Tab-separated table of C-alpha atoms and ligand atoms in Angstrom:
chain	number	residue	atom	x	y	z
A	237	MET	CA	271.361	266.353	115.366
A	238	GLN	CA	272.064	263.840	113.295
A	239	VAL	CA	275.028	263.300	111.441
A	240	GLU	CA	274.865	261.334	107.857
A	241	VAL	CA	277.172	258.464	108.112
A	242	GLU	CA	280.197	258.029	104.690
A	243	PRO	CA	279.008	255.185	102.859
A	244	ARG	CA	283.100	253.538	104.058
A	245	VAL	CA	281.845	254.462	107.796
A	246	ALA	CA	278.513	253.250	107.637
A	247	SER	CA	280.204	250.062	106.105
A	248	GLN	CA	282.795	249.818	109.400
A	249	GLN	CA	279.934	250.774	111.599
A	250	ARG	CA	277.834	247.419	109.858
A	251	ARG	CA	281.277	245.021	110.168
A	252	LEU	CA	281.112	245.948	113.882
A	253	ALA	CA	277.390	245.529	114.575
A	254	SER	CA	278.022	242.452	112.901
A	255	ALA	CA	280.783	241.344	114.681
A	256	LEU	CA	279.496	242.388	118.364
A	257	SER	CA	276.186	240.493	117.161
A	258	ARG	CA	278.528	237.088	116.526
A	259	CYS	CA	280.167	237.495	120.049
A	260	GLY	CA	276.173	237.581	121.422
A	261	VAL	CA	276.543	241.338	122.108
A	262	ILE	CA	273.167	242.239	120.713
A	263	ALA	CA	271.243	244.833	121.727
A	264	PHE	CA	268.813	246.929	119.417
A	265	ASP	CA	268.943	250.320	121.172
A	266	PHE	CA	266.945	253.023	120.723
A	267	THR	CA	269.085	256.589	121.455
A	268	ILE	CA	267.505	259.916	120.844
A	269	THR	CA	269.844	262.227	119.676
A	270	ALA	CA	267.632	265.565	119.650
A	271	ARG	CA	263.971	266.348	120.377
A	272	CYS	CA	261.945	269.180	118.849
A	273	PRO	CA	261.275	271.638	121.796
A	274	ARG	CA	257.699	272.290	120.585
A	275	THR	CA	256.067	268.968	119.102
A	276	ARG	CA	256.956	265.448	120.027
A	277	ALA	CA	259.922	265.230	116.587
A	278	ARG	CA	262.632	263.211	117.931
A	279	CYS	CA	265.715	262.086	116.178
A	280	GLY	CA	266.970	258.727	117.032
A	281	CYS	CA	269.592	255.773	116.225
A	282	PHE	CA	268.285	252.441	116.117
A	283	THR	CA	270.757	249.597	116.431
A	284	THR	CA	270.571	246.580	114.647
A	285	PRO	CA	273.114	243.588	114.126
A	286	HIS	CA	273.693	245.376	110.520
A	287	GLY	CA	274.359	248.877	111.849
A	288	PRO	CA	272.563	251.532	112.916
A	289	VAL	CA	269.366	253.305	111.417
A	290	HIS	CA	269.425	257.272	111.884
A	291	THR	CA	265.629	258.390	112.405
A	292	PRO	CA	263.015	259.638	111.231
A	293	ARG	CA	263.604	257.822	108.284
A	294	PHE	CA	261.888	256.356	104.998
A	295	MET	CA	262.493	252.696	104.495
A	296	PRO	CA	262.178	251.569	100.620
A	297	VAL	CA	259.977	248.546	99.877
A	298	GLY	CA	261.596	245.240	98.678
A	299	THR	CA	258.531	243.256	98.349
A	300	ALA	CA	260.315	239.595	96.797
A	301	ALA	CA	264.166	240.561	98.106
A	302	THR	CA	264.557	243.702	95.854
A	303	VAL	CA	263.457	247.383	95.203
A	304	LYS	CA	262.135	246.889	91.928
A	305	GLY	CA	264.505	248.042	88.987
A	306	VAL	CA	266.977	249.042	91.548
A	307	SER	CA	270.352	247.337	92.680
A	308	THR	CA	271.926	247.237	95.575
A	309	PRO	CA	274.826	249.626	95.348
A	310	GLN	CA	272.492	252.209	93.965
A	311	LEU	CA	270.019	251.891	96.754
A	312	GLN	CA	272.697	252.588	99.013
A	313	GLU	CA	272.856	255.611	97.479
A	314	THR	CA	269.709	256.560	97.905
A	315	GLY	CA	270.563	257.082	101.741
A	316	ALA	CA	268.160	254.023	102.467
A	317	GLN	CA	269.372	252.233	105.804
A	318	MET	CA	266.598	250.186	106.416
A	319	VAL	CA	264.808	247.738	103.621
A	320	LEU	CA	261.659	245.905	103.718
A	321	ALA	CA	260.644	242.918	102.289
A	322	ASN	CA	257.200	240.762	102.121
A	323	THR	CA	257.315	237.475	103.878
A	324	PHE	CA	254.343	236.394	102.053
A	325	HIS	CA	256.134	236.636	98.581
A	326	LEU	CA	259.148	235.201	99.897
A	327	HIS	CA	257.363	232.462	101.704
A	328	LEU	CA	255.849	231.369	98.070
A	329	GLN	CA	258.992	232.548	95.712
A	330	PRO	CA	261.804	231.363	96.255
A	331	GLY	CA	260.757	229.692	99.800
A	332	GLU	CA	262.316	230.882	103.122
A	333	PRO	CA	264.436	227.437	102.977
A	334	VAL	CA	266.012	228.971	99.685
A	335	VAL	CA	266.644	231.865	101.964
A	336	ALA	CA	267.874	230.487	104.741
A	337	GLU	CA	270.452	227.977	102.317
A	338	ALA	CA	271.835	230.793	100.922
A	339	GLY	CA	272.699	232.254	104.614
A	340	GLY	CA	269.742	234.465	105.264
A	341	LEU	CA	268.135	236.998	103.486
A	342	HIS	CA	271.138	240.431	103.428
A	343	ARG	CA	273.310	237.256	101.580
A	344	PHE	CA	270.294	236.221	99.106
A	345	MET	CA	269.797	239.900	98.100
A	346	GLY	CA	273.067	241.597	98.526
A	347	TRP	CA	272.199	243.894	100.952
A	348	ASP	CA	274.319	243.925	104.143
A	349	GLY	CA	272.157	246.710	106.008
A	350	PRO	CA	269.626	246.438	108.355
A	351	LEU	CA	266.257	244.166	106.987
A	352	LEU	CA	262.934	244.137	107.861
A	353	THR	CA	260.077	241.620	107.077
A	354	ASP	CA	256.530	242.092	107.653
A	355	SER	CA	254.610	239.120	108.927
A	356	GLY	CA	252.856	238.156	106.126
A	357	GLY	CA	249.487	239.432	107.451
A	358	PHE	CA	249.066	242.201	105.154
A	359	GLN	CA	248.633	240.558	102.165
A	360	VAL	CA	247.167	237.725	103.135
A	361	PHE	CA	244.187	239.784	104.546
A	362	SER	CA	244.226	241.417	101.056
A	363	LEU	CA	243.657	237.897	99.318
A	364	ASP	CA	240.210	237.200	97.957
A	365	ALA	CA	241.478	233.547	98.628
A	366	ILE	CA	241.053	233.076	102.382
A	367	ASN	CA	239.224	229.992	103.139
A	368	ARG	CA	238.966	230.706	107.121
A	369	ILE	CA	240.057	233.437	109.686
A	370	ASP	CA	239.814	232.184	113.253
A	371	ASP	CA	241.880	232.556	116.529
A	372	ASP	CA	244.223	229.671	115.534
A	373	GLY	CA	245.105	231.614	112.426
A	374	VAL	CA	244.663	232.038	108.555
A	375	VAL	CA	243.798	229.569	105.606
A	376	PHE	CA	243.962	230.448	102.397
A	377	ARG	CA	244.886	229.046	98.517
A	378	SER	CA	248.155	229.972	97.154
A	379	PRO	CA	247.985	232.481	94.524
A	380	ARG	CA	250.724	231.180	92.897
A	381	ASP	CA	249.581	227.222	92.494
A	382	GLY	CA	246.373	226.657	94.711
A	383	SER	CA	247.745	225.127	97.208
A	384	ARG	CA	246.853	225.310	100.941
A	385	ILE	CA	248.637	227.574	103.020
A	386	ASP	CA	248.373	227.525	107.037
A	387	LEU	CA	249.335	230.743	108.325
A	388	THR	CA	249.448	231.426	112.322
A	389	PRO	CA	251.690	233.507	114.501
A	390	GLU	CA	254.114	230.570	115.196
A	391	ARG	CA	254.759	229.584	111.479
A	392	SER	CA	254.733	233.530	110.814
A	393	MET	CA	257.710	233.430	113.440
A	394	ALA	CA	259.306	230.376	112.022
A	395	ILE	CA	259.182	231.909	108.561
A	396	GLN	CA	260.728	235.250	109.473
A	397	ARG	CA	263.414	233.608	111.454
A	398	ALA	CA	264.572	231.549	108.602
A	399	LEU	CA	264.366	234.516	106.276
A	400	GLY	CA	266.463	236.246	109.121
A	401	ALA	CA	266.077	239.983	108.625
A	402	ASP	CA	266.825	241.915	111.512
A	403	VAL	CA	263.314	242.738	112.637
A	404	ALA	CA	260.438	240.506	112.302
A	405	MET	CA	256.967	241.942	112.442
A	406	ALA	CA	254.074	240.625	114.731
A	407	PHE	CA	251.462	238.534	112.766
A	408	ASP	CA	248.223	240.733	112.861
A	409	GLN	CA	244.967	240.883	111.719
A	410	CYS	CA	244.188	244.494	110.042
A	411	PRO	CA	240.572	245.037	108.952
A	412	PRO	CA	239.520	246.138	105.753
A	413	TYR	CA	238.083	249.614	105.512
A	414	PRO	CA	235.432	250.789	106.382
A	415	ALA	CA	234.574	247.926	109.000
A	416	SER	CA	231.956	247.887	111.404
A	417	GLU	CA	233.146	249.019	115.245
A	418	ALA	CA	232.797	244.505	116.436
A	419	ALA	CA	234.923	244.022	113.304
A	420	VAL	CA	237.656	246.408	114.068
A	421	ALA	CA	236.956	245.213	117.734
A	422	GLU	CA	237.407	241.618	117.077
A	423	ALA	CA	240.747	241.957	114.785
A	424	CYS	CA	242.346	243.736	117.460
A	425	ARG	CA	241.323	240.924	120.087
A	426	ARG	CA	242.766	239.078	117.503
A	427	THR	CA	245.912	240.702	117.127
A	428	HIS	CA	246.480	241.020	120.941
A	429	ARG	CA	246.311	236.968	121.334
A	430	TRP	CA	248.421	236.520	118.154
A	431	LEU	CA	250.981	239.214	119.775
A	432	GLU	CA	251.152	236.997	122.738
A	433	ARG	CA	251.775	234.140	120.562
A	434	CYS	CA	254.354	235.829	118.837
A	435	VAL	CA	256.058	237.087	121.518
A	436	ALA	CA	256.478	233.452	122.945
A	437	CYS	CA	257.755	232.138	120.114
A	438	HIS	CA	260.091	234.306	119.005
A	439	GLY	CA	263.199	233.917	120.606
A	440	GLY	CA	264.514	237.121	120.407
A	441	GLY	CA	268.640	237.228	119.901
A	442	ASP	CA	269.779	239.080	117.195
A	443	GLN	CA	266.155	239.721	115.061
A	444	ALA	CA	263.998	242.253	117.191
A	445	LEU	CA	260.068	241.777	117.792
A	446	PHE	CA	257.755	244.792	116.644
A	447	GLY	CA	254.125	244.628	117.680
A	448	ILE	CA	251.412	246.517	115.699
A	449	VAL	CA	248.486	248.875	116.962
A	450	GLN	CA	245.282	247.967	115.111
A	451	GLY	CA	242.214	250.101	116.254
A	452	GLY	CA	240.783	251.274	112.454
A	453	CYS	CA	239.574	254.506	112.964
A	454	PHE	CA	237.784	254.201	116.206
A	455	PRO	CA	239.662	255.775	119.049
A	456	HIS	CA	238.809	253.943	122.278
A	457	LEU	CA	240.242	250.755	120.305
A	458	ARG	CA	243.369	252.514	119.430
A	459	GLU	CA	243.614	253.792	122.465
A	460	ALA	CA	243.055	249.979	124.270
A	461	SER	CA	245.373	248.417	121.697
A	462	ALA	CA	248.705	250.835	122.233
A	463	ARG	CA	248.375	249.806	125.589
A	464	VAL	CA	247.912	246.139	125.160
A	465	VAL	CA	251.154	246.679	122.982
A	466	ALA	CA	253.273	249.318	124.301
A	467	ALA	CA	252.732	246.660	127.711
A	468	MET	CA	255.028	243.885	125.812
A	469	ASP	CA	257.872	246.226	126.004
A	470	LEU	CA	259.137	245.058	122.472
A	471	PRO	CA	262.165	246.928	120.887
A	472	GLY	CA	259.982	249.320	118.312
A	473	ILE	CA	256.146	249.267	118.149
A	474	ALA	CA	254.763	249.871	114.786
A	475	VAL	CA	250.999	251.323	114.063
A	476	GLY	CA	249.390	249.338	110.958
A	477	GLY	CA	245.664	249.801	109.496
A	478	VAL	CA	246.369	252.919	108.155
A	479	SER	CA	246.612	254.255	104.709
A	480	VAL	CA	244.074	251.376	103.850
A	481	GLY	CA	241.666	253.609	102.108
A	482	GLU	CA	240.352	255.713	105.231
A	483	PRO	CA	239.793	259.758	104.284
A	484	VAL	CA	243.371	261.201	104.903
A	485	GLU	CA	241.930	263.427	107.749
A	486	GLU	CA	241.102	260.024	109.693
A	487	MET	CA	244.595	258.992	109.293
A	488	HIS	CA	245.993	262.396	110.781
A	489	ARG	CA	243.436	261.906	113.634
A	490	VAL	CA	244.799	258.238	114.395
A	491	VAL	CA	248.754	259.722	113.990
A	492	ARG	CA	248.139	262.798	116.404
A	493	GLN	CA	246.060	260.304	118.932
A	494	VAL	CA	248.356	257.222	118.931
A	495	GLY	CA	251.670	258.410	118.638
A	496	PRO	CA	251.638	260.222	122.210
A	497	LEU	CA	250.836	256.354	123.486
A	498	LEU	CA	253.471	255.079	122.557
A	499	PRO	CA	256.283	254.555	124.807
A	500	GLN	CA	258.546	257.382	124.178
A	501	GLU	CA	262.240	255.052	124.732
A	502	ARG	CA	260.968	253.112	121.380
A	503	PRO	CA	261.376	253.597	117.785
A	504	HIS	CA	257.494	254.411	115.688
A	505	TYR	CA	256.944	252.563	112.917
A	506	LEU	CA	253.961	254.310	110.983
A	507	MET	CA	253.273	251.258	108.464
A	508	GLY	CA	252.650	252.329	104.469
A	509	VAL	CA	252.705	255.716	104.913
A	510	GLY	CA	255.742	257.800	102.229
A	511	SER	CA	253.983	260.722	101.146
A	512	LEU	CA	255.240	264.075	102.446
A	513	ARG	CA	252.820	265.499	104.675
A	514	GLU	CA	251.909	262.763	106.315
A	515	MET	CA	255.368	261.996	107.033
A	516	ALA	CA	256.027	265.841	108.418
A	517	ILE	CA	252.867	265.358	110.559
A	518	ALA	CA	253.538	262.186	111.901
A	519	VAL	CA	257.064	262.923	113.108
A	520	ALA	CA	255.261	265.675	114.648
A	521	ASN	CA	253.750	263.238	116.531
A	522	GLY	CA	256.503	261.253	117.486
A	523	PHE	CA	256.795	258.753	114.484
A	524	ASP	CA	260.385	257.493	113.393
A	525	LEU	CA	259.965	254.829	110.509
A	526	PHE	CA	257.851	255.133	107.186
A	527	ASP	CA	257.569	252.646	104.129
A	528	CYS	CA	255.593	252.905	101.193
A	529	VAL	CA	255.882	251.362	97.316
A	530	LEU	CA	254.396	254.340	95.954
A	531	PRO	CA	257.972	256.081	95.117
A	532	THR	CA	258.727	252.654	93.169
A	533	ARG	CA	255.390	252.380	91.699
A	534	LEU	CA	255.143	255.594	90.444
A	535	GLY	CA	258.204	255.688	89.169
A	536	ARG	CA	257.692	252.559	86.916
A	537	HIS	CA	254.761	254.323	85.373
A	538	GLY	CA	256.889	257.919	84.439
A	539	THR	CA	255.909	259.522	87.264
A	540	ALA	CA	258.311	261.577	89.328
A	541	LEU	CA	257.942	263.825	92.533
A	542	VAL	CA	259.555	266.950	92.197
A	543	GLY	CA	259.476	269.578	94.928
A	544	GLY	CA	256.050	268.353	96.497
A	545	GLU	CA	254.554	267.337	92.446
A	546	ARG	CA	253.771	264.517	90.950
A	547	TRP	CA	254.984	265.147	86.998
A	548	ASN	CA	254.158	262.544	84.107
A	549	LEU	CA	257.113	262.736	82.139
A	550	ARG	CA	255.674	261.031	78.980
A	551	ASN	CA	254.055	264.389	79.029
A	552	ALA	CA	254.955	266.176	75.584
A	553	ARG	CA	255.884	269.217	78.045
A	554	PHE	CA	259.229	267.480	78.889
A	555	ARG	CA	260.258	266.672	75.137
A	556	HIS	CA	262.460	269.743	74.759
A	557	ASP	CA	263.065	270.335	78.223
A	558	HIS	CA	267.162	269.578	78.466
A	559	GLY	CA	267.238	270.523	82.032
A	560	PRO	CA	268.016	268.116	85.072
A	561	LEU	CA	264.900	266.399	86.160
A	562	ASP	CA	265.144	268.039	89.521
A	563	PRO	CA	268.280	270.803	90.052
A	564	SER	CA	268.382	270.207	93.785
A	565	CYS	CA	268.723	266.408	93.807
A	566	GLY	CA	271.903	264.143	93.075
A	567	CYS	CA	270.584	261.303	92.662
A	568	LEU	CA	271.589	259.343	89.498
A	569	ALA	CA	269.133	260.564	87.262
A	570	CYS	CA	269.205	264.287	88.113
A	571	ARG	CA	272.851	264.408	88.331
A	572	HIS	CA	273.401	262.755	84.528
A	573	HIS	CA	270.073	263.030	82.906
A	574	SER	CA	267.369	265.266	81.279
A	575	ARG	CA	263.937	265.728	81.246
A	576	SER	CA	263.739	265.338	77.797
A	577	TYR	CA	266.014	262.500	78.221
A	578	LEU	CA	263.706	260.565	80.439
A	579	HIS	CA	260.584	261.499	78.607
A	580	HIS	CA	261.936	260.041	75.842
A	581	LEU	CA	262.899	256.800	77.698
A	582	PHE	CA	259.424	256.388	79.095
A	583	ARG	CA	257.855	257.350	75.393
A	584	SER	CA	260.068	254.353	74.211
A	585	ASP	CA	259.387	252.059	76.911
A	586	GLU	CA	262.927	251.611	78.041
A	587	LEU	CA	263.754	249.897	81.257
A	588	LEU	CA	266.268	252.176	82.255
A	589	GLY	CA	263.901	255.336	82.649
A	590	ARG	CA	261.572	253.099	85.347
A	591	THR	CA	265.238	252.547	87.158
A	592	LEU	CA	266.159	256.245	87.149
A	593	LEU	CA	262.563	257.422	87.904
A	594	SER	CA	262.340	255.019	90.991
A	595	LEU	CA	265.999	255.960	92.227
A	596	HIS	CA	264.784	259.581	91.605
A	597	ASN	CA	261.344	259.012	94.005
A	598	LEU	CA	263.320	256.905	96.789
A	599	THR	CA	266.087	259.876	97.107
A	600	THR	CA	263.540	262.223	96.764
A	601	LEU	CA	261.947	260.615	100.457
A	602	LEU	CA	265.018	260.066	101.398
A	603	ARG	CA	265.879	263.293	101.414
A	604	PHE	CA	263.011	264.679	103.064
A	605	THR	CA	263.152	262.089	105.982
A	606	THR	CA	266.775	263.398	106.570
A	607	ALA	CA	265.874	267.006	105.920
A	608	MET	CA	263.243	266.761	109.154
A	609	ALA	CA	265.893	265.233	111.051
A	610	ARG	CA	268.381	268.153	110.380
A	611	ALA	CA	265.425	270.274	110.999
A	612	ILE	CA	264.970	268.594	114.556
A	613	GLY	CA	268.478	269.232	115.495
A	614	GLU	CA	268.591	272.753	114.314
A	615	GLY	CA	265.453	273.542	116.345
A	616	CYS	CA	263.552	274.511	113.548
A	617	PHE	CA	261.642	271.689	112.330
A	618	SER	CA	258.036	273.244	113.841
A	619	GLU	CA	258.784	276.299	111.793
A	620	ASP	CA	259.559	274.629	108.448
A	621	PHE	CA	257.553	270.932	108.724
A	622	ALA	CA	255.154	271.230	111.966
A	623	PRO	CA	252.155	271.757	110.825
A	624	TRP	CA	252.636	271.290	107.188
A	625	GLU	CA	251.263	273.465	104.661
A	626	PRO	CA	251.697	272.918	100.808
A	627	ASP	CA	253.273	276.107	100.548
A	628	SER	CA	255.463	276.072	103.852
A	629	GLN	CA	259.497	276.783	103.719
A	630	ALA	CA	259.187	272.898	103.932
A	631	ALA	CA	258.166	272.491	100.626
A	632	HIS	CA	260.977	274.951	99.415
A	633	THR	CA	263.884	273.824	101.646
A	634	TRP	CA	264.960	270.650	101.904
B	261	ZN	ZN1	266.560	263.510	91.456
């Protein structure tokens, strides 16, 4: 069963991991500590140079080396273990040389826990200003100053190495939704070629490289991609190209199909997914790690995740409601402030409201993944969380 570690113990673990890393003893081990007997859900511990990540676990997104509106001590309080940062944004501002000069991303942003950087591909392929995509890479204009930028698998690896996160993601082509079978097949082929180049130039050491499975909503392409990426035997494997606008049933189908195809002894990361039902279904199919910008984005706009619902705190019904936001939550917002006060902060456009709701929403998703881990350890995951039903025990007991 997974045990939550005290911040003091976690800090000692990080120092030990860091010392081992300096001595050249670097291992990105993934140890499975508990399994659900009726689903593919498992608890695990992923070891990084900056400490362990206990799974299943949600990972907050710190796009520009900051989880928007949240300070590092506040982020630690949410239960976050691994945090994401975006290669594309950090390359544009401040540029990886500045981050490297600071001693790497951990020191630059003041976070001494595990970090993961994406490859930059997802953001680049979302741009309108792409000039060229071919087998070599992508050429696009910087959205900041219009200058020409060439991004190749080698360049993405070099930028991520300079940033220095514990986990780097392979440079991949994520096709949009909808896309033709031919377009998705082409993106898959390119993603696999690029993965080989990422592996060839990455070099390992104190940074793990995760490969990414693509294939859109085409089962035979997903299966082929899972086999190619699994064969690279990397320390972790991700599934991308979900949560890109496809119907939610399609996402569920991909999760159910691809989960069992992934190598069991590696951590499985479902990219861009962070809603309760989707995480529960994914955990039941063997996924371990999740990320999503939604908790902080919703928080900044006055929406709180409470008991599986979304509440707009600007709503007049909260004006005279002096109870805590969510009595079952121990976050800073719920411990110290009322719904009425949060309503007031948003109505008067105070910055603190955005911080408090971001903290609450992050804490909620982290509590949810921790509760799934506890249920797996106690042998009740299949009854409480899978299959997910809106009125199931899971909605009320975590
Ligand atoms: Zn809370």
